[in-house]
Amino acid sequence: MKTIDLNCDLGESFGPYKIGMDESGIKFVTSANIACGWHAGDPVVMDRTVKMAADLGVGVGAHPGYPDLMGFGRRNMDCDLEDIQKYVLYQIGALQAFCRVHGVQLRHVKPHGALYSTAVKNESVARAVAQAIVKFDPDLLFVALAGAKGESMRRMGKELGLKVVYEAFPDRAYTPDGNLQLRSQPGAVVTDPDEVAERALRMAKEGVVIAVDGTTIPIEAQTLCVHGDTPTSLKLVGKIRQILEANNIKLQPMGL
Amino acid sequence: MKTIDLNCDLGESFGPYKIGMDESGIKFVTSANIACGWHAGDPVVMDRTVKMAADLGVGVGAHPGYPDLMGFGRRNMDCDLEDIQKYVLYQIGALQAFCRVHGVQLRHVKPHGALYSTAVKNESVARAVAQAIVKFDPDLLFVALAGAKGESMRRMGKELGLKVVYEAFPDRAYTPDGNLQLRSQPGAVVTDPDEVAERALRMAKEGVVIAVDGTTIPIEAQTLCVHGDTPTSLKLVGKIRQILEANNIKLQPMGL
Amino acid sequence: MKTIDLNCDLGESFGPYKIGMDESGIKFVTSANIACGWHAGDPVVMDRTVKMAADLGVGVGAHPGYPDLMGFGRRNMDCDLEDIQKYVLYQIGALQAFCRVHGVQLRHVKPHGALYSTAVKNESVARAVAQAIVKFDPDLLFVALAGAKGESMRRMGKELGLKVVYEAFPDRAYTPDGNLQLRSQPGAVVTDPDEVAERALRMAKEGVVIAVDGTTIPIEAQTLCVHGDTPTSLKLVGKIRQILEANNIKLQPMGL
Amino acid sequence: MKTIDLNCDLGESFGPYKIGMDESGIKFVTSANIACGWHAGDPVVMDRTVKMAADLGVGVGAHPGYPDLMGFGRRNMDCDLEDIQKYVLYQIGALQAFCRVHGVQLRHVKPHGALYSTAVKNESVARAVAQAIVKFDPDLLFVALAGAKGESMRRMGKELGLKVVYEAFPDRAYTPDGNLQLRSQPGAVVTDPDEVAERALRMAKEGVVIAVDGTTIPIEAQTLCVHGDTPTSLKLVGKIRQILEANNIKLQPMGL
């Protein structure tokens, strides 16, 4: 039986500020990437989110980012590589405290926002993130971009001995060479819910995606990234889940 | 053979800002209270400080504080008790990451600044801190004020099953009823190095201190707090260490 | 013709985090208390909010708070009085930059959250805030609590030569001695929209409020604080506005 | 009579953290670039520094930077251009509050650290900074890099109608084409105090500098950047001042 993981960024509220629909969204996914208080999240939010994940059997992962709450970690910062490693260690450790409290295992690490996209482009940054993970716990899974462009990020993880989990995006268009279509291009985001669900199914079942030119290309992914921050996105995740289950794809946390 | 611990706040630098004399000071103490990035410290500093402590066999403890870098955690903040618990958990977890990396055991937790002084005055706050420690690891030592005023803080720790370590201040004057002389009073801080060293010795050897009225009062302490942030304080710590060793008091990390 | 001002806290979003309903709410009020980037708000939000106020002829005021984004400025911080003065100056100055850009006059200052409530209780804090205002511009209006408990806050402002604007809360219950009912007491917040609107009218027209014991007590107020952060509160503000206009109370920014 | 300005970054302490030697350094310069609380500085430090400058007749300028205290504003952040404009406005406004209090005129703006170096490389960023200045007060001076590489930064300022002040670095090596030698190259920083002083003199008196290949190249500068953060740098500034005065170069704040 085929399996797939659905992962979602969660726990991004901060103090009085609510963002996302954690309580609703978490029910539809099998892995949660939980913000660690730097680009988003705070200890109260982290505690609550880890508890929800624990209660629902959702896999818990750290989602470390740059120290930039105002920019939500979405702006690249030219940080020293050693510093990045320590920043990631700090954030994983902070989240791990709440995993202990709620008796749940920390399973994966996925860098957030600009830290993720910079790791894709710059293998030194990918390596710094991977080194932090290895040093903290070499059994943690490293979530990295599937497709051609993610190759060096994934290689950095593997070179350091990490289990790398490949991530694809059912709501994003792919170019014929297996990369995400740039967001600046028309059609970069697929908006029709049925089409997105269909794409998720093909990714999970056949390991392929239909590229922007209509060709079918291979895409190896063990986890699909979905969003749960709006009523619309929630509905979409529900649809993805439904089609996967209807096709006997088992949904389970990455690495199980 | 009598033993005593000398503890010191360390790792309080932040980014480009240096404070304290970590490299010099840490050599003279047996336990380090390491700031966790909220009132002071950052991941780079934490990593370096934990490594130094590990290399020297100095006991490592977390020194969590309020989220107030501008005020160095010295200003009370009227935080919700549940929030305090999570703030402390977050900070302990973050420090623990660096303990893992450097293969050293996290041994104790001592709240910093206003979080400490508020815990002394307000047993709900003391309880919130202690609960965080228990939830993280019930074997962690809880450093609490020795003397009459520290009674409820220590009781909160014990009620929750924690091992409580009593802390005294050789450079602070004590009132006849066993409390620290208020800093606003003249003579609240003892400045003569020989006198401070002598006081440290009597605390460690006889379990007493000479109060401001000249009476000798009991003070039970397993750790003495010293400062290493100026050349003068460094010299003072050296002197304390010397007199203790000359009197066959064994210096060792708290809890050993 | 009687006049009254309706003031509302605005510009409290931060980075990616939206809070309040600025675009909708600002249309119903005559004065905006704009967050200055410490407890809430950021430069982008401040710029946008000042522009909206300028476009609508809404009076612009600074809403300085404690440096506590995580607590939204609602937790008291035991700050040095001199520091508070400088914190308020900094925040007023920052907002003034956007007033310059949009060609609008900064008209008033109202401390936010815990800075406001502490100023009510502690006249040294009230004085520190008032001193900052006087130093920046003695023509700025100082918004202070109406009723018995606000007396010392208002006096501090007046002693320093400031024009003090008295603020009442139509949706809050008042005790017979003219104070706000504590929030911990039942009935502290009046929830029926018609009743709140009626109370606003009596405050504006007759200078009275019906206290919790049914007695009618005097309450002198030139501005009424309203909320615009939920669809419900928006509807309520609309109702207040309607009843005031229907009774020939002219709505205009404080100090005009 | 020739004139020149000596400018120095000041007011970079934060809360309990001291950096630089403000009290000593400010006596030797004619213009102070004062940090505005984002990459460094806080309201208390800003107030004190503006007061010192006012008392000594030193020209006051804003030194805005990225929101990155941990990185001291030295790491580039890929901020939206509109956001940069508002960030700079906010910081200028905040500093202006303290200028008002101390009755001193805000004279110039010099971006700090990575904001400066990015403005040199990227004319959109230079333009965003310049636009903030123009919007706040078109009479403010815009400090921009002298030499070939600073050309587009200076042009952006001029296109927007700003008076641009050219800045050179007597302790930095220059390439034959009029650019700063990269810091990664050997000899990028001139360390001999007499040589630095001599270079400052030639910059101020003859408008030239001897490049790394020994050729004499023109460098037009109205202000020289010096450092006052260590005892050594203080001595150096003293020497520069001495040689300039001995050669009848009048030291005065930029723009006078």
Tab-separated table of N, CA, C and O in Angstrom, chain D residues 1-7 28-31 168-170 193-208 221-226 235-253:
chain	number	residue	atom	x	y	z
D	1	MET	N	39.799	79.468	3.304
D	1	MET	CA	40.225	78.408	4.219
D	1	MET	C	39.447	77.124	3.940
D	1	MET	O	38.230	77.130	3.852
D	2	LYS	N	40.169	76.018	3.819
D	2	LYS	CA	39.544	74.713	3.573
D	2	LYS	C	38.818	74.247	4.839
D	2	LYS	O	39.258	74.526	5.948
D	3	THR	N	37.745	73.525	4.613
D	3	THR	CA	37.045	72.933	5.751
D	3	THR	C	36.830	71.442	5.502
D	3	THR	O	36.820	70.991	4.357
D	4	ILE	N	36.652	70.750	6.573
D	4	ILE	CA	36.314	69.326	6.471
D	4	ILE	C	35.489	68.940	7.697
D	4	ILE	O	35.564	69.599	8.735
D	5	ASP	N	34.716	67.882	7.543
D	5	ASP	CA	33.942	67.340	8.665
D	5	ASP	C	34.518	65.982	9.036
D	5	ASP	O	34.939	65.225	8.156
D	6	LEU	N	34.540	65.697	10.334
D	6	LEU	CA	34.869	64.343	10.784
D	6	LEU	C	33.596	63.728	11.350
D	6	LEU	O	33.025	64.265	12.302
D	7	ASN	N	33.153	62.619	10.751
D	7	ASN	CA	31.939	61.988	11.277
D	7	ASN	C	32.248	60.637	11.904
D	7	ASN	O	33.208	59.959	11.528
D	28	PHE	N	36.035	64.588	19.649
D	28	PHE	CA	37.000	64.734	18.563
D	28	PHE	C	36.356	64.916	17.196
D	28	PHE	O	37.048	65.162	16.218
D	29	VAL	N	35.046	64.736	17.119
D	29	VAL	CA	34.427	64.786	15.799
D	29	VAL	C	33.546	66.024	15.659
D	29	VAL	O	33.271	66.720	16.626
D	30	THR	N	33.112	66.272	14.427
D	30	THR	CA	32.239	67.420	14.187
D	30	THR	C	30.829	66.988	13.797
D	30	THR	O	29.907	67.799	13.813
D	31	SER	N	30.664	65.728	13.444
D	31	SER	CA	29.319	65.201	13.166
D	31	SER	C	29.159	63.814	13.783
D	31	SER	O	30.084	62.999	13.717
D	168	ALA	N	34.615	59.969	2.684
D	168	ALA	CA	35.790	59.121	2.419
D	168	ALA	C	36.308	58.536	3.734
D	168	ALA	O	35.934	58.980	4.820
D	169	PHE	N	37.176	57.523	3.597
D	169	PHE	CA	37.660	56.775	4.758
D	169	PHE	C	39.185	56.829	4.812
D	169	PHE	O	39.849	56.071	4.098
D	170	PRO	N	39.734	57.669	5.661
D	170	PRO	CA	41.201	57.787	5.683
D	170	PRO	C	41.920	56.507	6.097
D	170	PRO	O	43.085	56.333	5.730
D	193	PRO	N	48.952	54.965	12.522
D	193	PRO	CA	48.249	56.217	12.846
D	193	PRO	C	48.783	57.426	12.069
D	193	PRO	O	48.002	58.254	11.591
D	194	ASP	N	50.077	57.511	11.931
D	194	ASP	CA	50.639	58.657	11.214
D	194	ASP	C	50.231	58.631	9.752
D	194	ASP	O	49.918	59.665	9.165
D	195	GLU	N	50.212	57.420	9.180
D	195	GLU	CA	49.823	57.302	7.773
D	195	GLU	C	48.346	57.666	7.593
D	195	GLU	O	47.985	58.366	6.648
D	196	VAL	N	47.503	57.192	8.511
D	196	VAL	CA	46.078	57.517	8.420
D	196	VAL	C	45.879	59.034	8.519
D	196	VAL	O	45.124	59.628	7.742
D	197	ALA	N	46.570	59.648	9.459
D	197	ALA	CA	46.427	61.094	9.644
D	197	ALA	C	46.879	61.830	8.385
D	197	ALA	O	46.227	62.778	7.923
D	198	GLU	N	47.976	61.360	7.839
D	198	GLU	CA	48.515	61.956	6.604
D	198	GLU	C	47.500	61.823	5.460
D	198	GLU	O	47.284	62.766	4.683
D	199	ARG	N	46.882	60.657	5.375
D	199	ARG	CA	45.876	60.422	4.329
D	199	ARG	C	44.669	61.337	4.529
D	199	ARG	O	44.126	61.882	3.559
D	200	ALA	N	44.267	61.498	5.780
D	200	ALA	CA	43.144	62.395	6.068
D	200	ALA	C	43.475	63.808	5.607
D	200	ALA	O	42.641	64.500	4.988
D	201	LEU	N	44.692	64.215	5.868
D	201	LEU	CA	45.109	65.563	5.477
D	201	LEU	C	45.060	65.748	3.966
D	201	LEU	O	44.545	66.746	3.463
D	202	ARG	N	45.582	64.765	3.239
D	202	ARG	CA	45.590	64.901	1.773
D	202	ARG	C	44.172	64.887	1.217
D	202	ARG	O	43.863	65.584	0.249
D	203	MET	N	43.319	64.058	1.827
D	203	MET	CA	41.916	64.056	1.400
D	203	MET	C	41.297	65.440	1.601
D	203	MET	O	40.604	65.973	0.730
D	204	ALA	N	41.548	66.010	2.773
D	204	ALA	CA	40.904	67.276	3.126
D	204	ALA	C	41.520	68.459	2.382
D	204	ALA	O	40.828	69.375	1.945
D	205	LYS	N	42.848	68.421	2.208
D	205	LYS	CA	43.569	69.588	1.667
D	205	LYS	C	43.649	69.570	0.148
D	205	LYS	O	43.412	70.576	-0.511
D	206	GLU	N	43.954	68.369	-0.384
D	206	GLU	CA	44.202	68.295	-1.821
D	206	GLU	C	43.132	67.522	-2.586
D	206	GLU	O	43.146	67.504	-3.822
D	207	GLY	N	42.251	66.866	-1.835
D	207	GLY	CA	41.217	66.078	-2.525
D	207	GLY	C	41.782	64.869	-3.243
D	207	GLY	O	41.284	64.483	-4.302
D	208	VAL	N	42.811	64.283	-2.688
D	208	VAL	CA	43.410	63.099	-3.311
D	208	VAL	C	43.708	62.031	-2.254
D	208	VAL	O	43.728	62.311	-1.060
D	221	ALA	N	35.696	64.649	-1.102
D	221	ALA	CA	34.989	64.303	0.131
D	221	ALA	C	34.805	65.530	1.011
D	221	ALA	O	35.745	66.301	1.202
D	222	GLN	N	33.577	65.694	1.511
D	222	GLN	CA	33.323	66.780	2.462
D	222	GLN	C	33.315	66.284	3.904
D	222	GLN	O	33.281	67.066	4.835
D	223	THR	N	33.317	64.962	4.038
D	223	THR	CA	33.352	64.418	5.397
D	223	THR	C	34.221	63.169	5.410
D	223	THR	O	34.241	62.397	4.446
D	224	LEU	N	34.954	63.002	6.495
D	224	LEU	CA	35.800	61.820	6.659
D	224	LEU	C	35.234	60.996	7.811
D	224	LEU	O	34.939	61.532	8.882
D	225	CYS	N	35.102	59.715	7.558
D	225	CYS	CA	34.551	58.835	8.591
D	225	CYS	C	35.672	58.330	9.493
D	225	CYS	O	36.653	57.770	9.011
D	226	VAL	N	35.507	58.526	10.793
D	226	VAL	CA	36.503	58.043	11.751
D	226	VAL	C	35.811	57.187	12.816
D	226	VAL	O	34.587	57.148	12.900
D	235	LYS	N	42.841	57.656	19.945
D	235	LYS	CA	44.150	58.286	19.779
D	235	LYS	C	44.346	58.695	18.317
D	235	LYS	O	44.842	59.772	18.008
D	236	LEU	N	43.893	57.794	17.436
D	236	LEU	CA	44.010	58.039	16.008
D	236	LEU	C	43.199	59.266	15.598
D	236	LEU	O	43.680	60.134	14.854
D	237	VAL	N	41.960	59.330	16.090
D	237	VAL	CA	41.130	60.486	15.754
D	237	VAL	C	41.783	61.767	16.258
D	237	VAL	O	41.778	62.805	15.578
D	238	GLY	N	42.360	61.673	17.441
D	238	GLY	CA	43.042	62.845	17.988
D	238	GLY	C	44.168	63.303	17.066
D	238	GLY	O	44.351	64.496	16.810
D	239	LYS	N	44.876	62.344	16.551
D	239	LYS	CA	45.995	62.634	15.651
D	239	LYS	C	45.500	63.263	14.339
D	239	LYS	O	46.100	64.212	13.820
D	240	ILE	N	44.422	62.727	13.812
D	240	ILE	CA	43.845	63.281	12.583
D	240	ILE	C	43.440	64.733	12.800
D	240	ILE	O	43.746	65.620	12.013
D	241	ARG	N	42.794	64.939	13.911
D	241	ARG	CA	42.326	66.282	14.236
D	241	ARG	C	43.505	67.266	14.334
D	241	ARG	O	43.462	68.383	13.809
D	242	GLN	N	44.536	66.794	14.996
D	242	GLN	CA	45.726	67.605	15.219
D	242	GLN	C	46.376	68.025	13.895
D	242	GLN	O	46.659	69.202	13.670
D	243	ILE	N	46.558	67.046	13.008
D	243	ILE	CA	47.245	67.358	11.744
D	243	ILE	C	46.401	68.274	10.872
D	243	ILE	O	46.913	69.156	10.187
D	244	LEU	N	45.077	68.079	10.940
D	244	LEU	CA	44.202	68.941	10.138
D	244	LEU	C	44.278	70.375	10.651
D	244	LEU	O	44.439	71.320	9.874
D	245	GLU	N	44.210	70.511	11.961
D	245	GLU	CA	44.251	71.856	12.532
D	245	GLU	C	45.606	72.507	12.300
D	245	GLU	O	45.692	73.711	12.016
D	246	ALA	N	46.654	71.709	12.392
D	246	ALA	CA	47.999	72.243	12.176
D	246	ALA	C	48.171	72.748	10.746
D	246	ALA	O	49.019	73.582	10.455
D	247	ASN	N	47.348	72.224	9.856
D	247	ASN	CA	47.429	72.633	8.452
D	247	ASN	C	46.319	73.590	8.046
D	247	ASN	O	45.991	73.706	6.869
D	248	ASN	N	45.743	74.215	9.085
D	248	ASN	CA	44.715	75.217	8.815
D	248	ASN	C	43.486	74.703	8.074
D	248	ASN	O	42.852	75.432	7.324
D	249	ILE	N	43.204	73.431	8.262
D	249	ILE	CA	41.930	72.922	7.753
D	249	ILE	C	40.931	73.126	8.872
D	249	ILE	O	41.134	72.656	9.996
D	250	LYS	N	39.863	73.819	8.552
D	250	LYS	CA	38.867	74.078	9.591
D	250	LYS	C	37.934	72.875	9.719
D	250	LYS	O	37.374	72.411	8.730
D	251	LEU	N	37.790	72.416	10.946
D	251	LEU	CA	36.880	71.301	11.205
D	251	LEU	C	35.506	71.844	11.545
D	251	LEU	O	35.358	72.613	12.502
D	252	GLN	N	34.526	71.452	10.790
D	252	GLN	CA	33.166	71.910	11.112
D	252	GLN	C	32.148	70.903	10.600
D	252	GLN	O	32.406	70.163	9.651
D	253	PRO	N	30.973	70.878	11.282
D	253	PRO	CA	29.948	69.916	10.877
D	253	PRO	C	29.611	70.032	9.403
D	253	PRO	O	29.588	71.137	8.850
